[in-house]
mmCIF file of N, CA and C in Angstrom:
data_model
loop_
_atom_site.group_PDB
_atom_site.id
_atom_site.type_symbol
_atom_site.label_atom_id
_atom_site.label_comp_id
_atom_site.label_asym_id
_atom_site.label_seq_id
_atom_site.Cartn_x
_atom_site.Cartn_y
_atom_site.Cartn_z
ATOM 1 N N ARG A 1 11.693 -0.869 16.974
ATOM 2 C CA ARG A 1 11.977 -2.080 16.852
ATOM 3 C C ARG A 1 10.825 -2.822 15.972
ATOM 4 N N ALA A 2 9.480 -1.876 15.155
ATOM 5 C CA ALA A 2 8.130 -2.678 15.413
ATOM 6 C C ALA A 2 8.090 -3.155 13.232
ATOM 7 N N TRP A 3 9.867 -2.460 13.234
ATOM 8 C CA TRP A 3 9.977 -3.573 11.190
ATOM 9 C C TRP A 3 9.885 -4.215 11.629
ATOM 10 N N ARG A 4 9.943 -5.449 12.909
ATOM 11 C CA ARG A 4 9.805 -6.638 12.305
ATOM 12 C C ARG A 4 8.071 -7.589 11.743
ATOM 13 N N PHE A 5 7.359 -6.284 12.204
ATOM 14 C CA PHE A 5 5.667 -6.537 11.559
ATOM 15 C C PHE A 5 5.613 -6.485 10.157
ATOM 16 N N PHE A 6 6.818 -6.281 9.866
ATOM 17 C CA PHE A 6 5.875 -5.665 8.053
ATOM 18 C C PHE A 6 6.730 -7.111 6.904
ATOM 19 N N SER A 7 5.919 -7.586 6.516
ATOM 20 C CA SER A 7 6.126 -8.714 5.424
ATOM 21 C C SER A 7 7.593 -8.653 4.973
ATOM 22 N N PHE A 8 8.758 -8.870 3.942
ATOM 23 C CA PHE A 8 9.762 -9.238 3.637
ATOM 24 C C PHE A 8 9.706 -8.723 2.710
ATOM 25 N N LYS A 9 8.146 -9.196 2.172
ATOM 26 C CA LYS A 9 8.276 -8.675 0.404
ATOM 27 C C LYS A 9 7.894 -7.492 0.496
ATOM 28 N N ALA A 10 7.436 -7.245 1.537
ATOM 29 C CA ALA A 10 5.947 -5.933 1.311
ATOM 30 C C ALA A 10 7.701 -5.187 0.657
ATOM 31 N N LEU A 11 8.281 -4.797 2.355
ATOM 32 C CA LEU A 11 9.664 -3.830 2.195
ATOM 33 C C LEU A 11 10.915 -3.465 1.070
ATOM 34 N N HIS A 12 11.138 -4.988 0.451
ATOM 35 C CA HIS A 12 11.896 -4.965 -0.779
ATOM 36 C C HIS A 12 11.001 -4.415 -1.876
ATOM 37 N N THR A 13 9.199 -4.460 -1.660
ATOM 38 C CA THR A 13 8.733 -4.286 -2.786
ATOM 39 C C THR A 13 8.788 -2.587 -3.113
ATOM 40 N N LEU A 14 8.811 -2.188 -1.500
ATOM 41 C CA LEU A 14 8.935 -0.640 -1.832
ATOM 42 C C LEU A 14 10.285 -0.156 -1.683
ATOM 43 N N LEU A 15 11.184 -0.882 -1.504
ATOM 44 C CA LEU A 15 13.029 -0.551 -1.802
ATOM 45 C C LEU A 15 12.797 -0.698 -3.096
ATOM 46 N N ILE A 16 12.182 -1.454 -3.911
ATOM 47 C CA ILE A 16 12.764 -1.257 -5.184
ATOM 48 C C ILE A 16 11.696 -0.085 -6.086
ATOM 49 N N ILE A 17 10.879 0.177 -5.494
ATOM 50 C CA ILE A 17 9.966 1.311 -6.144
ATOM 51 C C ILE A 17 11.171 2.920 -5.979
ATOM 52 N N ARG A 18 11.742 3.137 -4.184
ATOM 53 C CA ARG A 18 12.031 3.518 -3.670
ATOM 54 C C ARG A 18 13.715 3.909 -4.870
ATOM 55 N N LYS A 19 14.649 3.313 -5.381
ATOM 56 C CA LYS A 19 15.503 2.811 -5.558
ATOM 57 C C LYS A 19 15.181 3.289 -7.212
ATOM 58 N N ASN A 20 14.417 2.509 -8.355
ATOM 59 C CA ASN A 20 14.346 2.703 -9.498
ATOM 60 C C ASN A 20 13.855 4.256 -10.027
ATOM 61 N N ILE A 21 12.535 4.548 -8.756
ATOM 62 C CA ILE A 21 11.949 5.518 -9.912
ATOM 63 C C ILE A 21 12.724 7.238 -8.816
ATOM 64 N N GLY A 22 13.923 7.085 -7.636
ATOM 65 C CA GLY A 22 14.701 7.655 -7.900
ATOM 66 C C GLY A 22 14.043 9.077 -7.080
ATOM 67 N N LYS A 23 12.951 9.264 -6.610
ATOM 68 C CA LYS A 23 12.048 9.946 -6.025
ATOM 69 C C LYS A 23 11.541 9.645 -4.644
ATOM 70 N N PRO A 24 11.612 10.867 -3.114
ATOM 71 C CA PRO A 24 11.439 10.773 -2.222
ATOM 72 C C PRO A 24 9.622 9.816 -1.814
ATOM 73 N N MET A 25 9.714 8.897 -0.841
ATOM 74 C CA MET A 25 8.021 8.852 -1.015
ATOM 75 C C MET A 25 7.960 9.075 0.235
ATOM 76 N N THR A 26 7.064 9.293 0.466
ATOM 77 C CA THR A 26 5.604 9.580 1.854
ATOM 78 C C THR A 26 4.619 7.975 2.085
ATOM 79 N N ILE A 27 5.001 7.542 3.172
ATOM 80 C CA ILE A 27 4.373 6.954 3.602
ATOM 81 C C ILE A 27 3.575 7.353 4.728
ATOM 82 N N ASN A 28 4.247 7.592 5.631
ATOM 83 C CA ASN A 28 3.815 7.883 7.184
ATOM 84 C C ASN A 28 4.240 9.372 7.420
ATOM 85 N N ASN A 29 3.901 10.875 8.347
ATOM 86 C CA ASN A 29 4.698 11.722 8.612
ATOM 87 C C ASN A 29 3.845 12.842 9.390
ATOM 88 N N TRP A 30 3.172 11.589 10.200
ATOM 89 C CA TRP A 30 2.792 11.848 11.738
ATOM 90 C C TRP A 30 3.392 13.118 12.853
ATOM 91 N N PHE A 31 5.114 12.269 12.556
ATOM 92 C CA PHE A 31 5.958 13.392 13.642
ATOM 93 C C PHE A 31 6.422 14.520 13.088
ATOM 94 N N TRP A 32 5.935 15.138 12.189
ATOM 95 C CA TRP A 32 6.155 16.210 11.291
ATOM 96 C C TRP A 32 5.001 16.843 11.723
ATOM 97 N N GLY A 33 4.237 16.049 12.098
ATOM 98 C CA GLY A 33 2.784 17.058 12.034
ATOM 99 C C GLY A 33 1.756 16.951 10.842
ATOM 100 N N GLY A 34 2.088 15.737 10.099
ATOM 101 C CA GLY A 34 1.132 15.338 8.829
ATOM 102 C C GLY A 34 -0.106 14.837 9.078
ATOM 103 N N LYS A 35 -0.559 14.660 7.735
ATOM 104 C CA LYS A 35 -1.794 14.135 7.815
ATOM 105 C C LYS A 35 -2.176 13.186 7.913
ATOM 106 N N PHE A 36 -0.400 12.234 7.194
ATOM 107 C CA PHE A 36 -0.782 11.145 6.729
ATOM 108 C C PHE A 36 -0.060 10.279 8.500
ATOM 109 N N LYS A 37 -1.292 9.193 8.607
ATOM 110 C CA LYS A 37 -1.407 8.493 9.243
ATOM 111 C C LYS A 37 -1.652 7.136 9.886
ATOM 112 N N GLN A 38 -2.231 6.333 9.250
ATOM 113 C CA GLN A 38 -2.607 4.897 9.121
ATOM 114 C C GLN A 38 -2.189 4.398 7.753
ATOM 115 N N ARG A 39 -1.264 5.225 7.061
ATOM 116 C CA ARG A 39 -0.563 4.054 5.598
ATOM 117 C C ARG A 39 0.043 3.047 5.968
ATOM 118 N N GLY A 40 0.719 2.620 6.955
ATOM 119 C CA GLY A 40 1.638 1.569 6.655
ATOM 120 C C GLY A 40 0.769 -0.244 7.846
ATOM 121 N N LEU A 41 1.505 -0.373 8.869
ATOM 122 C CA LEU A 41 0.868 -1.530 9.483
ATOM 123 C C LEU A 41 -0.454 -0.827 10.477
ATOM 124 N N ARG A 42 -1.343 -1.036 11.001
ATOM 125 C CA ARG A 42 -3.084 -0.781 11.338
ATOM 126 C C ARG A 42 -2.798 -2.140 12.067
ATOM 127 N N THR A 43 -3.814 -1.655 13.439
ATOM 128 C CA THR A 43 -4.345 -3.037 13.767
ATOM 129 C C THR A 43 -6.108 -3.011 13.016
ATOM 130 N N ASN A 44 -6.386 -3.744 13.467
ATOM 131 C CA ASN A 44 -7.986 -4.337 13.353
ATOM 132 C C ASN A 44 -9.027 -3.725 14.367
ATOM 133 N N VAL A 45 -8.391 -2.863 15.493
ATOM 134 C CA VAL A 45 -9.611 -3.180 16.333
ATOM 135 C C VAL A 45 -9.072 -0.705 17.043
ATOM 136 N N GLN A 46 -8.810 -0.300 15.791
ATOM 137 C CA GLN A 46 -8.747 1.196 15.763
ATOM 138 C C GLN A 46 -10.072 2.051 16.029
ATOM 139 N N ASN A 47 -10.607 3.103 15.936
ATOM 140 C CA ASN A 47 -11.471 3.686 15.701
ATOM 141 C C ASN A 47 -11.824 3.655 14.608
ATOM 142 N N MET A 48 -10.697 3.873 13.542
ATOM 143 C CA MET A 48 -11.540 4.499 11.850
ATOM 144 C C MET A 48 -12.617 2.912 11.906
ATOM 145 N N PHE A 49 -12.364 1.504 11.945
ATOM 146 C CA PHE A 49 -12.249 0.659 11.613
ATOM 147 C C PHE A 49 -14.068 0.224 11.940
ATOM 148 N N ARG A 50 -14.563 1.082 12.645
ATOM 149 C CA ARG A 50 -15.988 1.035 13.731
ATOM 150 C C ARG A 50 -16.923 0.624 13.361
ATOM 151 N N GLN A 51 -17.090 0.898 12.263
ATOM 152 C CA GLN A 51 -18.039 -0.100 11.172
ATOM 153 C C GLN A 51 -17.912 -1.188 11.006
ATOM 154 N N PHE A 52 -17.017 -1.987 11.104
ATOM 155 C CA PHE A 52 -17.032 -3.220 10.648
ATOM 156 C C PHE A 52 -16.796 -3.943 12.012
ATOM 157 N N PHE A 53 -16.649 -3.171 13.440
ATOM 158 C CA PHE A 53 -17.227 -3.897 14.720
ATOM 159 C C PHE A 53 -18.431 -4.336 14.977
ATOM 160 N N LEU A 54 -19.112 -2.981 14.112
ATOM 161 C CA LEU A 54 -20.756 -2.005 14.540
ATOM 162 C C LEU A 54 -21.671 -3.651 13.820
ATOM 163 N N THR A 55 -21.061 -4.002 13.007
ATOM 164 C CA THR A 55 -21.441 -5.079 12.396
ATOM 165 C C THR A 55 -21.426 -6.790 12.052
ATOM 166 N N GLY A 56 -20.008 -7.046 12.921
ATOM 167 C CA GLY A 56 -19.443 -8.326 13.557
ATOM 168 C C GLY A 56 -19.229 -8.617 12.815
ATOM 169 N N LYS A 57 -18.172 -8.106 11.691
ATOM 170 C CA LYS A 57 -17.090 -8.190 10.598
ATOM 171 C C LYS A 57 -15.738 -8.375 11.393
ATOM 172 N N LEU A 58 -14.867 -8.405 11.039
ATOM 173 C CA LEU A 58 -13.633 -7.446 11.404
ATOM 174 C C LEU A 58 -12.893 -7.469 10.185
ATOM 175 N N TYR A 59 -12.021 -6.857 10.482
ATOM 176 C CA TYR A 59 -11.175 -5.691 9.716
ATOM 177 C C TYR A 59 -10.157 -6.218 9.479
ATOM 178 N N LEU A 60 -9.835 -7.157 8.484
ATOM 179 C CA LEU A 60 -8.465 -7.509 7.888
ATOM 180 C C LEU A 60 -8.277 -6.754 6.066
ATOM 181 N N SER A 61 -7.006 -6.721 6.104
ATOM 182 C CA SER A 61 -6.539 -5.966 5.390
ATOM 183 C C SER A 61 -5.016 -6.233 5.319
ATOM 184 N N GLY A 62 -4.149 -6.286 3.361
ATOM 185 C CA GLY A 62 -3.136 -6.084 4.008
ATOM 186 C C GLY A 62 -1.477 -5.241 5.256
ATOM 187 N N HIS A 63 -3.035 -4.030 5.309
ATOM 188 C CA HIS A 63 -2.064 -3.184 6.130
ATOM 189 C C HIS A 63 -2.661 -4.238 7.647
ATOM 190 N N VAL A 64 -3.171 -5.029 7.883
ATOM 191 C CA VAL A 64 -3.131 -5.431 9.931
ATOM 192 C C VAL A 64 -1.686 -6.596 9.681
ATOM 193 N N LEU A 65 -1.867 -6.649 8.564
ATOM 194 C CA LEU A 65 -0.822 -8.359 8.160
ATOM 195 C C LEU A 65 0.085 -7.907 7.754
ATOM 196 N N GLY A 66 0.343 -6.835 7.972
ATOM 197 C CA GLY A 66 1.920 -6.527 7.219
ATOM 198 C C GLY A 66 2.832 -6.446 6.306
ATOM 199 N N GLU A 67 1.428 -6.444 5.323
ATOM 200 C CA GLU A 67 1.858 -6.203 3.413
ATOM 201 C C GLU A 67 1.332 -5.616 2.728
ATOM 202 N N ALA A 68 0.902 -4.388 3.002
ATOM 203 C CA ALA A 68 0.500 -3.298 2.403
ATOM 204 C C ALA A 68 0.778 -2.031 3.691
ATOM 205 N N PHE A 69 1.611 -1.189 2.269
ATOM 206 C CA PHE A 69 1.377 0.472 2.531
ATOM 207 C C PHE A 69 0.926 1.519 1.300
ATOM 208 N N ASP A 70 0.427 2.476 1.908
ATOM 209 C CA ASP A 70 0.037 3.466 1.080
ATOM 210 C C ASP A 70 0.827 4.794 1.022
ATOM 211 N N PHE A 71 1.560 5.428 0.120
ATOM 212 C CA PHE A 71 3.212 6.202 0.264
ATOM 213 C C PHE A 71 1.895 7.194 -0.970
ATOM 214 N N ASP A 72 3.209 8.111 -1.621
ATOM 215 C CA ASP A 72 2.987 9.233 -2.355
ATOM 216 C C ASP A 72 4.946 9.601 -3.174
ATOM 217 N N VAL A 73 4.508 9.912 -4.162
ATOM 218 C CA VAL A 73 5.753 9.887 -4.019
ATOM 219 C C VAL A 73 5.917 11.556 -5.057
ATOM 220 N N LYS A 74 6.796 12.305 -4.270
ATOM 221 C CA LYS A 74 7.190 13.600 -4.719
ATOM 222 C C LYS A 74 7.415 14.026 -5.753
ATOM 223 N N GLY A 75 6.774 14.981 -6.768
ATOM 224 C CA GLY A 75 6.268 15.080 -8.050
ATOM 225 C C GLY A 75 5.971 14.655 -8.708
ATOM 226 N N MET A 76 4.954 13.342 -8.494
ATOM 227 C CA MET A 76 4.341 12.702 -9.064
ATOM 228 C C MET A 76 2.462 11.982 -9.027
ATOM 229 N N THR A 77 1.517 12.072 -9.418
ATOM 230 C CA THR A 77 0.851 11.743 -9.330
ATOM 231 C C THR A 77 0.672 10.292 -9.071
ATOM 232 N N ALA A 78 -0.149 9.330 -8.152
ATOM 233 C CA ALA A 78 -1.133 7.869 -8.335
ATOM 234 C C ALA A 78 -0.761 7.849 -9.368
ATOM 235 N N HIS A 79 -1.453 8.289 -10.226
ATOM 236 C CA HIS A 79 -1.988 7.559 -11.681
ATOM 237 C C HIS A 79 -0.451 7.115 -12.539
ATOM 238 N N GLU A 80 0.908 8.577 -11.886
ATOM 239 C CA GLU A 80 1.771 8.085 -12.589
ATOM 240 C C GLU A 80 2.805 7.141 -12.352
ATOM 241 N N VAL A 81 2.709 6.930 -10.918
ATOM 242 C CA VAL A 81 2.978 5.703 -10.316
ATOM 243 C C VAL A 81 2.531 4.637 -10.884
ATOM 244 N N ARG A 82 1.348 4.001 -10.280
ATOM 245 C CA ARG A 82 0.849 3.050 -10.459
ATOM 246 C C ARG A 82 1.546 3.011 -12.958
ATOM 247 N N ASN A 83 1.365 3.935 -13.616
ATOM 248 C CA ASN A 83 1.919 3.295 -14.973
ATOM 249 C C ASN A 83 3.098 3.208 -14.525
ATOM 250 N N TRP A 84 4.402 3.691 -13.566
ATOM 251 C CA TRP A 84 5.439 3.267 -13.277
ATOM 252 C C TRP A 84 5.770 1.714 -13.453
ATOM 253 N N ILE A 85 4.451 1.491 -12.288
ATOM 254 C CA ILE A 85 4.291 0.549 -11.613
ATOM 255 C C ILE A 85 4.167 -0.596 -12.663
ATOM 256 N N LEU A 86 3.015 -0.552 -13.590
ATOM 257 C CA LEU A 86 3.689 -1.094 -14.961
ATOM 258 C C LEU A 86 3.669 -0.863 -15.542
ATOM 259 N N ASN A 87 4.667 -0.506 -16.148
ATOM 260 C CA ASN A 87 5.705 -0.622 -17.483
ATOM 261 C C ASN A 87 7.002 -0.844 -16.664
ATOM 262 N N ASN A 88 6.947 -1.241 -15.373
ATOM 263 C CA ASN A 88 8.526 -2.020 -14.727
ATOM 264 C C ASN A 88 8.268 -2.899 -13.595
ATOM 265 N N GLN A 89 7.375 -3.898 -14.378
ATOM 266 C CA GLN A 89 6.422 -4.428 -13.314
ATOM 267 C C GLN A 89 8.011 -5.270 -13.237
ATOM 268 N N HIS A 90 8.384 -6.104 -14.683
ATOM 269 C CA HIS A 90 9.248 -6.857 -14.442
ATOM 270 C C HIS A 90 10.542 -6.915 -13.192
ATOM 271 N N LEU A 91 10.697 -5.580 -12.618
ATOM 272 C CA LEU A 91 11.675 -5.304 -11.490
ATOM 273 C C LEU A 91 11.255 -6.294 -10.226
ATOM 274 N N PHE A 92 9.652 -6.680 -10.272
ATOM 275 C CA PHE A 92 9.244 -7.096 -8.939
ATOM 276 C C PHE A 92 9.755 -8.574 -9.199
ATOM 277 N N PRO A 93 9.670 -9.367 -7.799
ATOM 278 C CA PRO A 93 10.234 -10.467 -8.109
ATOM 279 C C PRO A 93 8.848 -11.246 -7.073
ATOM 280 N N TYR A 94 8.008 -10.338 -7.334
ATOM 281 C CA TYR A 94 6.961 -11.068 -6.623
ATOM 282 C C TYR A 94 5.413 -10.016 -7.253
ATOM 283 N N LYS A 95 4.090 -11.258 -7.171
ATOM 284 C CA LYS A 95 2.841 -10.700 -7.681
ATOM 285 C C LYS A 95 2.757 -9.608 -6.335
ATOM 286 N N ILE A 96 2.153 -8.280 -7.087
ATOM 287 C CA ILE A 96 1.960 -7.198 -6.244
ATOM 288 C C ILE A 96 0.191 -6.536 -7.097
ATOM 289 N N ARG A 97 -0.675 -6.051 -5.995
ATOM 290 C CA ARG A 97 -1.172 -5.641 -5.798
ATOM 291 C C ARG A 97 -1.547 -4.324 -6.379
ATOM 292 N N LEU A 98 -2.163 -3.175 -6.413
ATOM 293 C CA LEU A 98 -2.843 -2.148 -6.709
ATOM 294 C C LEU A 98 -3.586 -1.542 -6.194
ATOM 295 N N GLU A 99 -4.258 -0.440 -5.199
ATOM 296 C CA GLU A 99 -5.702 -0.178 -5.555
ATOM 297 C C GLU A 99 -6.039 1.270 -6.725
ATOM 298 N N PHE A 100 -6.997 0.960 -7.609
ATOM 299 C CA PHE A 100 -6.788 1.859 -8.066
ATOM 300 C C PHE A 100 -8.328 2.782 -8.216
ATOM 301 N N LYS A 101 -9.918 1.938 -8.084
ATOM 302 C CA LYS A 101 -10.613 2.812 -8.192
ATOM 303 C C LYS A 101 -11.482 2.966 -6.871
ATOM 304 N N LYS A 102 -11.803 3.814 -5.901
ATOM 305 C CA LYS A 102 -12.731 3.781 -4.814
ATOM 306 C C LYS A 102 -14.277 4.718 -4.580
ATOM 307 N N ASN A 103 -15.306 4.123 -4.689
ATOM 308 C CA ASN A 103 -17.363 3.773 -4.892
ATOM 309 C C ASN A 103 -16.182 5.051 -6.618
ATOM 310 N N GLY A 104 -16.217 4.385 -6.920
ATOM 311 C CA GLY A 104 -16.274 4.689 -8.727
ATOM 312 C C GLY A 104 -14.844 5.502 -9.300
ATOM 313 N N LYS A 105 -13.956 6.782 -8.351
ATOM 314 C CA LYS A 105 -13.193 7.247 -8.966
ATOM 315 C C LYS A 105 -11.842 7.322 -8.591
ATOM 316 N N GLU A 106 -10.698 7.439 -8.963
ATOM 317 C CA GLU A 106 -9.505 6.935 -9.148
ATOM 318 C C GLU A 106 -8.798 7.702 -7.548
ATOM 319 N N ILE A 107 -8.328 6.576 -6.737
ATOM 320 C CA ILE A 107 -7.679 7.214 -5.967
ATOM 321 C C ILE A 107 -6.530 7.974 -5.759
ATOM 322 N N THR A 108 -5.829 9.474 -5.143
ATOM 323 C CA THR A 108 -4.993 9.937 -5.333
ATOM 324 C C THR A 108 -3.574 9.731 -5.006
ATOM 325 N N TRP A 109 -3.943 8.632 -4.172
ATOM 326 C CA TRP A 109 -2.485 8.381 -3.088
ATOM 327 C C TRP A 109 -2.213 6.775 -4.084
ATOM 328 N N VAL A 110 -1.016 6.330 -3.542
ATOM 329 C CA VAL A 110 -0.863 4.701 -4.230
ATOM 330 C C VAL A 110 -1.078 3.336 -2.729
ATOM 331 N N HIS A 111 -1.597 2.238 -2.849
ATOM 332 C CA HIS A 111 -1.624 1.583 -2.028
ATOM 333 C C HIS A 111 -0.944 0.061 -3.230
ATOM 334 N N ILE A 112 -0.491 0.000 -2.212
ATOM 335 C CA ILE A 112 0.133 -1.014 -2.856
ATOM 336 C C ILE A 112 1.070 -2.493 -2.443
ATOM 337 N N ASP A 113 0.714 -3.355 -1.667
ATOM 338 C CA ASP A 113 0.036 -4.968 -1.058
ATOM 339 C C ASP A 113 0.343 -6.221 -1.775
ATOM 340 N N VAL A 114 1.367 -6.958 -1.587
ATOM 341 C CA VAL A 114 2.298 -8.067 -1.531
ATOM 342 C C VAL A 114 0.806 -9.422 -1.323
ATOM 343 N N ILE A 115 -0.256 -9.081 -1.532
ATOM 344 C CA ILE A 115 -0.704 -10.203 -1.058
ATOM 345 C C ILE A 115 -0.813 -11.051 -2.379
ATOM 346 N N TRP A 116 -0.793 -12.135 -2.232
ATOM 347 C CA TRP A 116 -1.051 -13.053 -3.365
ATOM 348 C C TRP A 116 -2.404 -13.958 -3.877
ATOM 349 N N GLU A 117 -2.504 -14.239 -4.896
ATOM 350 C CA GLU A 117 -3.847 -15.233 -5.205
ATOM 351 C C GLU A 117 -3.524 -15.259 -6.692
ATOM 352 N N GLU A 118 -3.709 -16.657 -6.147
ATOM 353 C CA GLU A 118 -3.218 -17.309 -7.838
ATOM 354 C C GLU A 118 -4.185 -16.540 -9.167
ATOM 355 N N LYS A 119 -5.079 -16.832 -8.969
ATOM 356 C CA LYS A 119 -6.048 -15.702 -10.659
ATOM 357 C C LYS A 119 -5.406 -14.700 -11.251
ATOM 358 N N ASN A 120 -5.093 -13.853 -9.576
ATOM 359 C CA ASN A 120 -3.700 -12.215 -10.272
ATOM 360 C C ASN A 120 -3.004 -11.939 -11.343
ATOM 361 N N PRO A 121 -2.879 -11.513 -12.127
ATOM 362 C CA PRO A 121 -1.284 -10.952 -12.843
ATOM 363 C C PRO A 121 -0.812 -10.540 -12.199
ATOM 364 N N LYS A 122 0.633 -10.535 -12.325
ATOM 365 C CA LYS A 122 2.211 -10.009 -12.134
ATOM 366 C C LYS A 122 1.340 -8.944 -11.655
ATOM 367 N N VAL A 123 0.923 -7.769 -11.764
ATOM 368 C CA VAL A 123 0.915 -6.494 -11.592
ATOM 369 C C VAL A 123 -0.823 -6.566 -11.288
ATOM 370 N N TYR A 124 -1.856 -6.238 -10.448
ATOM 371 C CA TYR A 124 -3.272 -6.639 -10.537
ATOM 372 C C TYR A 124 -3.827 -4.878 -10.216
ATOM 373 N N LEU A 125 -4.434 -4.592 -11.020
ATOM 374 C CA LEU A 125 -5.242 -3.351 -9.914
ATOM 375 C C LEU A 125 -7.129 -4.058 -9.561
ATOM 376 N N PHE A 126 -7.317 -3.277 -8.671
ATOM 377 C CA PHE A 126 -8.198 -3.674 -7.272
ATOM 378 C C PHE A 126 -9.634 -2.907 -8.016
ATOM 379 N N ASN A 127 -10.577 -2.180 -7.807
ATOM 380 C CA ASN A 127 -11.386 -1.537 -7.151
ATOM 381 C C ASN A 127 -11.910 -1.966 -5.383
ATOM 382 N N VAL A 128 -12.428 -0.676 -4.736
ATOM 383 C CA VAL A 128 -12.879 -0.870 -3.125
ATOM 384 C C VAL A 128 -13.970 -0.005 -3.375
#
């Protein structure tokens, strides 16, 4: 029943990618002993966010709001997937955001969210 916590826009966005890119996607794979466990819905009280608690800050992201996912596409690099999304942005009925670089280095997974901000273009690349 956890599906009810995800935003319809976020799920629809994943479906558009999956159907049009035509390749398997991996979000979480903990059930099969994989390394991906925190790429979908998160809470803001998990140990991985302890640094926020210690500073008195609240961890809020698209993941906590059910509006973000991290994923990989089989046979494609994250760079290739981000370029595919940019080149096919007309397929998406919502504005989307893509995480691009972390500490100045391009990330090796795809983070996508549907956090809407007026100033952002249709597909907005941001750095963390």
